Amino acid sequence: MHSRFVKVGLLFLAFVMLLGVGATVFAQGEIVYAMNREPDMFDLHTGSSRYDLVVAANVFDTYLYLTEDGEYLPWLADEVTASDDARVYTIKLRSGVTFHDGTPLNAEAVKFNFDRIVDPDTASRAAIGDMGSYEQTEIVDDLTVRVHFSDPHPAFWNALADWRAGGPHSPAALQADADGFKQAPVGTGPFKFVEWVERDHITIEPYEDYNWPYPRAEHEGAARPDRVIFRIIPEDQSRVIALTTGEVNAAMRIPPQSVGELQSNSDVYLNSVVLPGTGVILVVNGSKPPTNDLAVRQALLYATDPQAISRVGYFNAWQAHLGSVLSAPNPSFVDLSGEFPLDLEKAAQLLDEAGWVDSNGDGIRDKDGNEAVLQYIGFPNPETTRVIEFLQATLRPIGMDVQILELDSGAIQKARQAGDHNIAHLTWIFKEGGFLRTLFHSENIGTGWNFTHLADSEVDGLLEAVETEADLSVRGDMLERVQRRMLEQGMVIPTVYQQQINAYRNEVQGIKLYEVYGEAPYFYDAYVEGQ
Amino acid sequence: MWSYAVRRVVTLIPVLFGVSFLVFAGMYIIPGDAVDMMLAETGATAEDLARLRNQLGLDDPFMVQYGRFLGQMVRGDLGESIVTGRDVKQQIRNQLPATIELTMAALAIAFLFGVPLGIVSAIKRGSWIDAVSMMIALIGVSMPNFWLGLLFIMGFSLGLGWFPAAGTGGLDHLVMPAMTLGFSGIAVIARVSRSSLLEVMNTDFMRTARSKGLREHSVVIKHGMRNAMASVLTIVGLQFGALLGGSVVVETVFGRQGIGFLAANAIQRGDFTLVQATVMLASLAFVLVNLLVDFSYSLLDPRIRYT
């Protein structure tokens, strides 16, 4: 009886080991890139998920290429010029560009794309935001169009360097099957779409006729890797382990707590870039006590140390935010780190001067019946929770406290719109500085995304002017003033930049994270060593 | 028997209606909808939000939306995902095989390990074997799936390199998720097998069987377990529901295809149509499996007759 058990046990063990023998073997030059979330769709005119772009950046090219210096280089467009009032843009296309279905990229195709984005039937969620007051596209010749807007639209420069409005989709493919396009895109990019096995993987392969690489590419002709497979592994730890064991050879979104572990692994290397947008900031509600008092908001700035937050909350893997509401890769970023240096004495002094004193001896300051207790509303996330608990501990010695309430994302949105918070985390990724209007103009208080609940006429005026200012350098100055004003008014507390941390096995080389939008990897120059 | 079966199937209809109402009302009540989630990444204006809500019919009154949903369900039209635009029926068809595979494998593991563990514990009641098996059962019930899953990944993928950490594929991709999902089932089934077997161990028919000179293991298996099986089967039916629920976590941890992964993502994104369809499907599967369990009693125990 016993020996039978032992035999069955051994047989089971042998079976299990046999299964394990089939170690992962990559095809030649095959990159297996682990993503943390599945894209929604690849009809970028309609969709809105950031994760669409991780794949789409390799299937679609853009008319212009934005550099980290804020320069727009020609790509699918040989030349773009704008009228002085930024109402008319003339786009001259590069010749010889074809979509993966063999049809040419010409003026007709460009017009089709812009017209389709604004067509209500497209139900565009994000791309329509790039089109401003679009009127029409006029075809000048086979390779030239003039795009007309009823109001000045300087943000169109950025739109032309973005995949949603600026990455042409094949009109022939869209006309044949617009619904199918969502899952099987046809662009002009270095890779053509092969398959999407839902909840498992997406495969792309080089487009053989490709010869119009992005301006920073290292070679010409078709893309190097034989194939790129995007595997969907949402759980952070599983993704890290899949990379460590070699099941995948590249992985995005390495959580900050795993960075140290991977740094000490000699089989892999890391690539970390700062993402554009707001970074991780705290928005401060200017209409609810105690943060309706400017002194309290400024005291918070003196009491917050982005360096310490980077260390405590993000294990130094996400760097301290040195600006106010724009991160370092945004062309209009301005370093304001010297404005409110860590100074708890100064913070306490501001509170004293404004009449916030501890009148009842409970250790917390109060004024006019209001306690200096901040209501924090946020999503349960290990990093932000650590940060807010750290802030709670920092504020205690100066007589302030934080009440932490963590909810699901839908409830948070409603609470922030209603102004139930004093402070809340905010993280947005965007390249175009004009987008700040959505987040901080008073027109977006209550129903929109302005959670500062503070109507500041200077901020409003500057954000309105930014939207129509055709001179890009004047526009940059305005954006700088907005950022400075918002920090002075204590509307936001910068904490850390949001970082895209990728990890690759040593044999994988040449994956480039787009310099101004690091979430998008370019696989064009990538290769797998020894294959 | 047949009239009983028909009656039982007919009573499923109000149950499913009830489920549909609860699911729909639940999704309707919770703050934040798919439009909020979708446009949370793009920063649309209040007008953009209103326009998209109108296009998706999310600004209609509750009863209008519910009526539309019911009408679609009755016609077998599950609609399109409001986030991805994919056909929901097709999505479910694509994901269902992986979940069935996982749930069945987990159920098989739970049954094949749980029943013998329960039998051994019952026979050796009070011994160290009983103590150890019940300790395993306690751990199995207490340990959350996601934690166990991560431990398996660390041990068998990272440590021993036997199985892939994530993904869907052959048998090697199935072993760890099925073990993770089945582990709590082992515990539950072992405990129920043990207690129901203990109940029948000292009954007259067992004594008769022994006095006929049958060997102990055939007394326990043929006479004891056959009688104890009704309660074990009931718990297997209920376990099916628990496993379906558990697949949400396990499929996410192991990055496996499946209805659970689909549903979890849909809930996060506020994708009404997809959440409703997956929950309705899970409810349907659950009531059908329990119906089958009810019918199977008569096969196990001829004394049970349906009228």
mmCIF file with all atom_site columns, C-alpha atoms in Angstrom, chain A residues 12-13 15-17 19-22 24 37-41 47-51 120-126 128-129 164 179 182-183 196-200 231-235 237-238 241-242 244-245 247 261 408-414 417 427-429 435 438-439 443-444 447-449, chain B residues 30-33 35-46 48-49 51-53 55 80-86 90-92 94-95 113 150 153-154 156-158 161-169 171-173 175 179 251-258 261-262 265-266 268-269 274:
data_model
loop_
_atom_site.group_PDB
_atom_site.id
_atom_site.type_symbol
_atom_site.label_atom_id
_atom_site.label_alt_id
_atom_site.label_comp_id
_atom_site.label_asym_id
_atom_site.label_entity_id
_atom_site.label_seq_id
_atom_site.pdbx_PDB_ins_code
_atom_site.Cartn_x
_atom_site.Cartn_y
_atom_site.Cartn_z
_atom_site.occupancy
_atom_site.B_iso_or_equiv
_atom_site.pdbx_formal_charge
_atom_site.auth_seq_id
_atom_site.auth_comp_id
_atom_site.auth_asym_id
_atom_site.auth_atom_id
_atom_site.pdbx_PDB_model_num
ATOM 1   C CA . PHE A 1 12  ? 3.421   12.813 -10.392 1.00 0.00 ? 12  PHE A CA 1
ATOM 2   C CA . LEU A 1 13  ? 6.754   14.468 -9.623  1.00 0.00 ? 13  LEU A CA 1
ATOM 3   C CA . PHE A 1 15  ? 5.258   14.450 -14.766 1.00 0.00 ? 15  PHE A CA 1
ATOM 4   C CA . VAL A 1 16  ? 5.596   17.860 -13.180 1.00 0.00 ? 16  VAL A CA 1
ATOM 5   C CA . MET A 1 17  ? 9.323   18.019 -13.969 1.00 0.00 ? 17  MET A CA 1
ATOM 6   C CA . LEU A 1 19  ? 6.347   19.895 -17.960 1.00 0.00 ? 19  LEU A CA 1
ATOM 7   C CA . GLY A 1 20  ? 9.032   22.195 -16.647 1.00 0.00 ? 20  GLY A CA 1
ATOM 8   C CA . VAL A 1 21  ? 11.570  21.042 -19.226 1.00 0.00 ? 21  VAL A CA 1
ATOM 9   C CA . GLY A 1 22  ? 9.911   23.048 -21.985 1.00 0.00 ? 22  GLY A CA 1
ATOM 10  C CA . THR A 1 24  ? 11.006  29.361 -23.169 1.00 0.00 ? 24  THR A CA 1
ATOM 11  C CA . ARG A 1 37  ? -2.561  46.468 -19.046 1.00 0.00 ? 37  ARG A CA 1
ATOM 12  C CA . GLU A 1 38  ? -4.206  45.453 -22.276 1.00 0.00 ? 38  GLU A CA 1
ATOM 13  C CA . PRO A 1 39  ? -4.904  48.182 -24.834 1.00 0.00 ? 39  PRO A CA 1
ATOM 14  C CA . ASP A 1 40  ? -8.551  49.048 -25.538 1.00 0.00 ? 40  ASP A CA 1
ATOM 15  C CA . MET A 1 41  ? -8.365  49.501 -29.300 1.00 0.00 ? 41  MET A CA 1
ATOM 16  C CA . GLY A 1 47  ? -10.069 55.330 -28.331 1.00 0.00 ? 47  GLY A CA 1
ATOM 17  C CA . SER A 1 48  ? -8.539  56.994 -25.316 1.00 0.00 ? 48  SER A CA 1
ATOM 18  C CA . SER A 1 49  ? -6.395  54.498 -23.407 1.00 0.00 ? 49  SER A CA 1
ATOM 19  C CA . ARG A 1 50  ? -2.714  55.293 -22.901 1.00 0.00 ? 50  ARG A CA 1
ATOM 20  C CA . TYR A 1 51  ? -1.957  51.617 -23.317 1.00 0.00 ? 51  TYR A CA 1
ATOM 21  C CA . PRO A 1 120 ? -19.813 62.534 -34.588 1.00 0.00 ? 120 PRO A CA 1
ATOM 22  C CA . ASP A 1 121 ? -20.176 58.929 -35.831 1.00 0.00 ? 121 ASP A CA 1
ATOM 23  C CA . THR A 1 122 ? -16.560 58.298 -34.844 1.00 0.00 ? 122 THR A CA 1
ATOM 24  C CA . ALA A 1 123 ? -17.493 59.055 -31.202 1.00 0.00 ? 123 ALA A CA 1
ATOM 25  C CA . SER A 1 124 ? -13.946 60.267 -30.631 1.00 0.00 ? 124 SER A CA 1
ATOM 26  C CA . ARG A 1 125 ? -12.921 60.352 -26.985 1.00 0.00 ? 125 ARG A CA 1
ATOM 27  C CA . ALA A 1 126 ? -9.419  61.772 -27.114 1.00 0.00 ? 126 ALA A CA 1
ATOM 28  C CA . ILE A 1 128 ? -11.121 65.223 -30.993 1.00 0.00 ? 128 ILE A CA 1
ATOM 29  C CA . GLY A 1 129 ? -9.463  67.203 -28.212 1.00 0.00 ? 129 GLY A CA 1
ATOM 30  C CA . ARG A 1 164 ? -4.075  60.097 -32.151 1.00 0.00 ? 164 ARG A CA 1
ATOM 31  C CA . ASP A 1 179 ? -15.057 48.141 -36.475 1.00 0.00 ? 179 ASP A CA 1
ATOM 32  C CA . LYS A 1 182 ? -10.148 48.715 -33.783 1.00 0.00 ? 182 LYS A CA 1
ATOM 33  C CA . GLN A 1 183 ? -8.524  45.322 -33.368 1.00 0.00 ? 183 GLN A CA 1
ATOM 34  C CA . TRP A 1 196 ? -4.333  40.113 -31.080 1.00 0.00 ? 196 TRP A CA 1
ATOM 35  C CA . VAL A 1 197 ? -5.231  37.188 -28.853 1.00 0.00 ? 197 VAL A CA 1
ATOM 36  C CA . GLU A 1 198 ? -7.395  38.952 -26.336 1.00 0.00 ? 198 GLU A CA 1
ATOM 37  C CA . ARG A 1 199 ? -6.155  38.954 -22.728 1.00 0.00 ? 199 ARG A CA 1
ATOM 38  C CA . ASP A 1 200 ? -2.984  37.209 -23.813 1.00 0.00 ? 200 ASP A CA 1
ATOM 39  C CA . ARG A 1 231 ? 2.278   39.967 -23.420 1.00 0.00 ? 231 ARG A CA 1
ATOM 40  C CA . ILE A 1 232 ? -0.345  41.157 -20.952 1.00 0.00 ? 232 ILE A CA 1
ATOM 41  C CA . ILE A 1 233 ? 0.737   40.481 -17.357 1.00 0.00 ? 233 ILE A CA 1
ATOM 42  C CA . PRO A 1 234 ? -1.141  42.865 -15.045 1.00 0.00 ? 234 PRO A CA 1
ATOM 43  C CA . GLU A 1 235 ? 0.242   41.694 -11.700 1.00 0.00 ? 235 GLU A CA 1
ATOM 44  C CA . GLN A 1 237 ? 5.289   40.793 -9.218  1.00 0.00 ? 237 GLN A CA 1
ATOM 45  C CA . SER A 1 238 ? 4.348   38.205 -11.855 1.00 0.00 ? 238 SER A CA 1
ATOM 46  C CA . ILE A 1 241 ? 9.356   37.273 -12.200 1.00 0.00 ? 241 ILE A CA 1
ATOM 47  C CA . ALA A 1 242 ? 8.475   36.506 -15.838 1.00 0.00 ? 242 ALA A CA 1
ATOM 48  C CA . THR A 1 244 ? 13.724  37.307 -14.232 1.00 0.00 ? 244 THR A CA 1
ATOM 49  C CA . THR A 1 245 ? 13.051  33.761 -15.427 1.00 0.00 ? 245 THR A CA 1
ATOM 50  C CA . GLU A 1 247 ? 9.792   34.023 -19.955 1.00 0.00 ? 247 GLU A CA 1
ATOM 51  C CA . GLU A 1 261 ? 16.003  43.723 -6.717  1.00 0.00 ? 261 GLU A CA 1
ATOM 52  C CA . ASP A 1 408 ? -12.421 53.280 -5.532  1.00 0.00 ? 408 ASP A CA 1
ATOM 53  C CA . SER A 1 409 ? -11.719 55.453 -8.542  1.00 0.00 ? 409 SER A CA 1
ATOM 54  C CA . GLY A 1 410 ? -15.356 56.264 -9.380  1.00 0.00 ? 410 GLY A CA 1
ATOM 55  C CA . ALA A 1 411 ? -16.129 57.398 -5.838  1.00 0.00 ? 411 ALA A CA 1
ATOM 56  C CA . ILE A 1 412 ? -12.922 59.434 -5.699  1.00 0.00 ? 412 ILE A CA 1
ATOM 57  C CA . GLN A 1 413 ? -13.872 61.302 -8.839  1.00 0.00 ? 413 GLN A CA 1
ATOM 58  C CA . LYS A 1 414 ? -17.268 62.290 -7.431  1.00 0.00 ? 414 LYS A CA 1
ATOM 59  C CA . GLN A 1 417 ? -15.620 67.091 -7.964  1.00 0.00 ? 417 GLN A CA 1
ATOM 60  C CA . THR A 1 427 ? -1.331  62.248 -12.066 1.00 0.00 ? 427 THR A CA 1
ATOM 61  C CA . TRP A 1 428 ? -1.762  63.049 -15.744 1.00 0.00 ? 428 TRP A CA 1
ATOM 62  C CA . ILE A 1 429 ? 0.383   62.228 -18.723 1.00 0.00 ? 429 ILE A CA 1
ATOM 63  C CA . PHE A 1 435 ? -3.763  70.909 -21.461 1.00 0.00 ? 435 PHE A CA 1
ATOM 64  C CA . THR A 1 438 ? -8.537  71.204 -18.418 1.00 0.00 ? 438 THR A CA 1
ATOM 65  C CA . LEU A 1 439 ? -7.019  70.701 -14.996 1.00 0.00 ? 439 LEU A CA 1
ATOM 66  C CA . GLU A 1 443 ? -14.581 76.521 -15.787 1.00 0.00 ? 443 GLU A CA 1
ATOM 67  C CA . ASN A 1 444 ? -13.709 72.930 -14.901 1.00 0.00 ? 444 ASN A CA 1
ATOM 68  C CA . THR A 1 447 ? -18.126 68.889 -13.201 1.00 0.00 ? 447 THR A CA 1
ATOM 69  C CA . GLY A 1 448 ? -14.638 68.694 -14.676 1.00 0.00 ? 448 GLY A CA 1
ATOM 70  C CA . TRP A 1 449 ? -11.118 67.978 -13.542 1.00 0.00 ? 449 TRP A CA 1
ATOM 71  C CA . ILE B 2 30  ? -21.761 53.009 -7.722  1.00 0.00 ? 30  ILE B CA 1
ATOM 72  C CA . PRO B 2 31  ? -20.295 56.418 -8.448  1.00 0.00 ? 31  PRO B CA 1
ATOM 73  C CA . GLY B 2 32  ? -18.345 57.002 -11.640 1.00 0.00 ? 32  GLY B CA 1
ATOM 74  C CA . ASP B 2 33  ? -19.209 55.414 -14.968 1.00 0.00 ? 33  ASP B CA 1
ATOM 75  C CA . VAL B 2 35  ? -17.191 57.674 -19.450 1.00 0.00 ? 35  VAL B CA 1
ATOM 76  C CA . ASP B 2 36  ? -15.462 59.047 -16.355 1.00 0.00 ? 36  ASP B CA 1
ATOM 77  C CA . MET B 2 37  ? -12.943 56.213 -16.507 1.00 0.00 ? 37  MET B CA 1
ATOM 78  C CA . MET B 2 38  ? -12.336 56.452 -20.250 1.00 0.00 ? 38  MET B CA 1
ATOM 79  C CA . LEU B 2 39  ? -11.915 60.189 -20.297 1.00 0.00 ? 39  LEU B CA 1
ATOM 80  C CA . ALA B 2 40  ? -9.946  60.209 -17.054 1.00 0.00 ? 40  ALA B CA 1
ATOM 81  C CA . GLU B 2 41  ? -6.901  59.683 -19.247 1.00 0.00 ? 41  GLU B CA 1
ATOM 82  C CA . THR B 2 42  ? -7.689  62.344 -21.796 1.00 0.00 ? 42  THR B CA 1
ATOM 83  C CA . GLY B 2 43  ? -9.026  65.249 -19.781 1.00 0.00 ? 43  GLY B CA 1
ATOM 84  C CA . ALA B 2 44  ? -12.206 65.929 -21.629 1.00 0.00 ? 44  ALA B CA 1
ATOM 85  C CA . THR B 2 45  ? -14.447 68.847 -20.788 1.00 0.00 ? 45  THR B CA 1
ATOM 86  C CA . ALA B 2 46  ? -17.864 68.521 -19.139 1.00 0.00 ? 46  ALA B CA 1
ATOM 87  C CA . ASP B 2 48  ? -17.291 66.021 -23.941 1.00 0.00 ? 48  ASP B CA 1
ATOM 88  C CA . LEU B 2 49  ? -18.418 63.835 -21.046 1.00 0.00 ? 49  LEU B CA 1
ATOM 89  C CA . ARG B 2 51  ? -21.745 64.053 -25.399 1.00 0.00 ? 51  ARG B CA 1
ATOM 90  C CA . LEU B 2 52  ? -20.189 60.631 -24.932 1.00 0.00 ? 52  LEU B CA 1
ATOM 91  C CA . ARG B 2 53  ? -22.718 59.682 -22.223 1.00 0.00 ? 53  ARG B CA 1
ATOM 92  C CA . GLN B 2 55  ? -23.936 58.578 -27.439 1.00 0.00 ? 55  GLN B CA 1
ATOM 93  C CA . GLU B 2 80  ? -20.808 45.832 -27.391 1.00 0.00 ? 80  GLU B CA 1
ATOM 94  C CA . SER B 2 81  ? -18.252 46.757 -24.774 1.00 0.00 ? 81  SER B CA 1
ATOM 95  C CA . ILE B 2 82  ? -18.611 50.476 -24.281 1.00 0.00 ? 82  ILE B CA 1
ATOM 96  C CA . VAL B 2 83  ? -14.876 50.796 -23.686 1.00 0.00 ? 83  VAL B CA 1
ATOM 97  C CA . THR B 2 84  ? -13.339 48.671 -26.427 1.00 0.00 ? 84  THR B CA 1
ATOM 98  C CA . GLY B 2 85  ? -16.241 48.456 -28.878 1.00 0.00 ? 85  GLY B CA 1
ATOM 99  C CA . ARG B 2 86  ? -15.810 44.669 -29.065 1.00 0.00 ? 86  ARG B CA 1
ATOM 100 C CA . GLN B 2 90  ? -17.589 37.153 -29.008 1.00 0.00 ? 90  GLN B CA 1
ATOM 101 C CA . GLN B 2 91  ? -15.359 38.260 -26.133 1.00 0.00 ? 91  GLN B CA 1
ATOM 102 C CA . ILE B 2 92  ? -17.031 35.806 -23.787 1.00 0.00 ? 92  ILE B CA 1
ATOM 103 C CA . ASN B 2 94  ? -13.046 33.740 -26.652 1.00 0.00 ? 94  ASN B CA 1
ATOM 104 C CA . GLN B 2 95  ? -12.420 33.797 -22.923 1.00 0.00 ? 95  GLN B CA 1
ATOM 105 C CA . PHE B 2 113 ? -7.085  15.632 -3.008  1.00 0.00 ? 113 PHE B CA 1
ATOM 106 C CA . LEU B 2 150 ? 2.464   34.632 -5.720  1.00 0.00 ? 150 LEU B CA 1
ATOM 107 C CA . ILE B 2 153 ? 5.161   31.756 -8.732  1.00 0.00 ? 153 ILE B CA 1
ATOM 108 C CA . MET B 2 154 ? 8.122   32.514 -6.474  1.00 0.00 ? 154 MET B CA 1
ATOM 109 C CA . PHE B 2 156 ? 7.960   27.039 -8.872  1.00 0.00 ? 156 PHE B CA 1
ATOM 110 C CA . SER B 2 157 ? 8.821   29.704 -11.466 1.00 0.00 ? 157 SER B CA 1
ATOM 111 C CA . LEU B 2 158 ? 11.511  31.821 -9.894  1.00 0.00 ? 158 LEU B CA 1
ATOM 112 C CA . GLY B 2 161 ? 11.961  27.138 -12.938 1.00 0.00 ? 161 GLY B CA 1
ATOM 113 C CA . TRP B 2 162 ? 9.398   24.391 -13.477 1.00 0.00 ? 162 TRP B CA 1
ATOM 114 C CA . PHE B 2 163 ? 6.460   26.410 -14.699 1.00 0.00 ? 163 PHE B CA 1
ATOM 115 C CA . PRO B 2 164 ? 5.968   29.701 -16.531 1.00 0.00 ? 164 PRO B CA 1
ATOM 116 C CA . ALA B 2 165 ? 4.999   32.586 -14.258 1.00 0.00 ? 165 ALA B CA 1
ATOM 117 C CA . ALA B 2 166 ? 2.241   33.930 -16.443 1.00 0.00 ? 166 ALA B CA 1
ATOM 118 C CA . GLY B 2 167 ? 0.203   33.418 -19.572 1.00 0.00 ? 167 GLY B CA 1
ATOM 119 C CA . THR B 2 168 ? -2.153  30.977 -21.220 1.00 0.00 ? 168 THR B CA 1
ATOM 120 C CA . GLY B 2 169 ? -0.960  27.941 -23.083 1.00 0.00 ? 169 GLY B CA 1
ATOM 121 C CA . LEU B 2 171 ? -0.661  22.123 -19.465 1.00 0.00 ? 171 LEU B CA 1
ATOM 122 C CA . ASP B 2 172 ? 2.429   23.773 -17.974 1.00 0.00 ? 172 ASP B CA 1
ATOM 123 C CA . HIS B 2 173 ? 0.543   27.086 -17.880 1.00 0.00 ? 173 HIS B CA 1
ATOM 124 C CA . VAL B 2 175 ? -0.737  23.630 -13.224 1.00 0.00 ? 175 VAL B CA 1
ATOM 125 C CA . MET B 2 179 ? -3.378  24.395 -7.810  1.00 0.00 ? 179 MET B CA 1
ATOM 126 C CA . GLU B 2 251 ? -6.433  34.800 -13.729 1.00 0.00 ? 251 GLU B CA 1
ATOM 127 C CA . THR B 2 252 ? -5.189  38.288 -12.920 1.00 0.00 ? 252 THR B CA 1
ATOM 128 C CA . VAL B 2 253 ? -2.211  37.084 -10.847 1.00 0.00 ? 253 VAL B CA 1
ATOM 129 C CA . PHE B 2 254 ? -1.175  34.584 -13.528 1.00 0.00 ? 254 PHE B CA 1
ATOM 130 C CA . GLY B 2 255 ? -2.018  36.882 -16.450 1.00 0.00 ? 255 GLY B CA 1
ATOM 131 C CA . ARG B 2 256 ? -4.243  34.110 -17.824 1.00 0.00 ? 256 ARG B CA 1
ATOM 132 C CA . GLN B 2 257 ? -7.000  34.522 -20.333 1.00 0.00 ? 257 GLN B CA 1
ATOM 133 C CA . GLY B 2 258 ? -10.470 34.008 -18.951 1.00 0.00 ? 258 GLY B CA 1
ATOM 134 C CA . PHE B 2 261 ? -9.644  38.544 -15.942 1.00 0.00 ? 261 PHE B CA 1
ATOM 135 C CA . LEU B 2 262 ? -12.153 39.989 -18.386 1.00 0.00 ? 262 LEU B CA 1
ATOM 136 C CA . ASN B 2 265 ? -10.796 44.629 -16.047 1.00 0.00 ? 265 ASN B CA 1
ATOM 137 C CA . ALA B 2 266 ? -14.371 45.523 -16.967 1.00 0.00 ? 266 ALA B CA 1
ATOM 138 C CA . GLN B 2 268 ? -12.117 48.649 -13.115 1.00 0.00 ? 268 GLN B CA 1
ATOM 139 C CA . ARG B 2 269 ? -13.024 50.423 -16.323 1.00 0.00 ? 269 ARG B CA 1
ATOM 140 C CA . LEU B 2 274 ? -19.240 43.578 -20.134 1.00 0.00 ? 274 LEU B CA 1
#
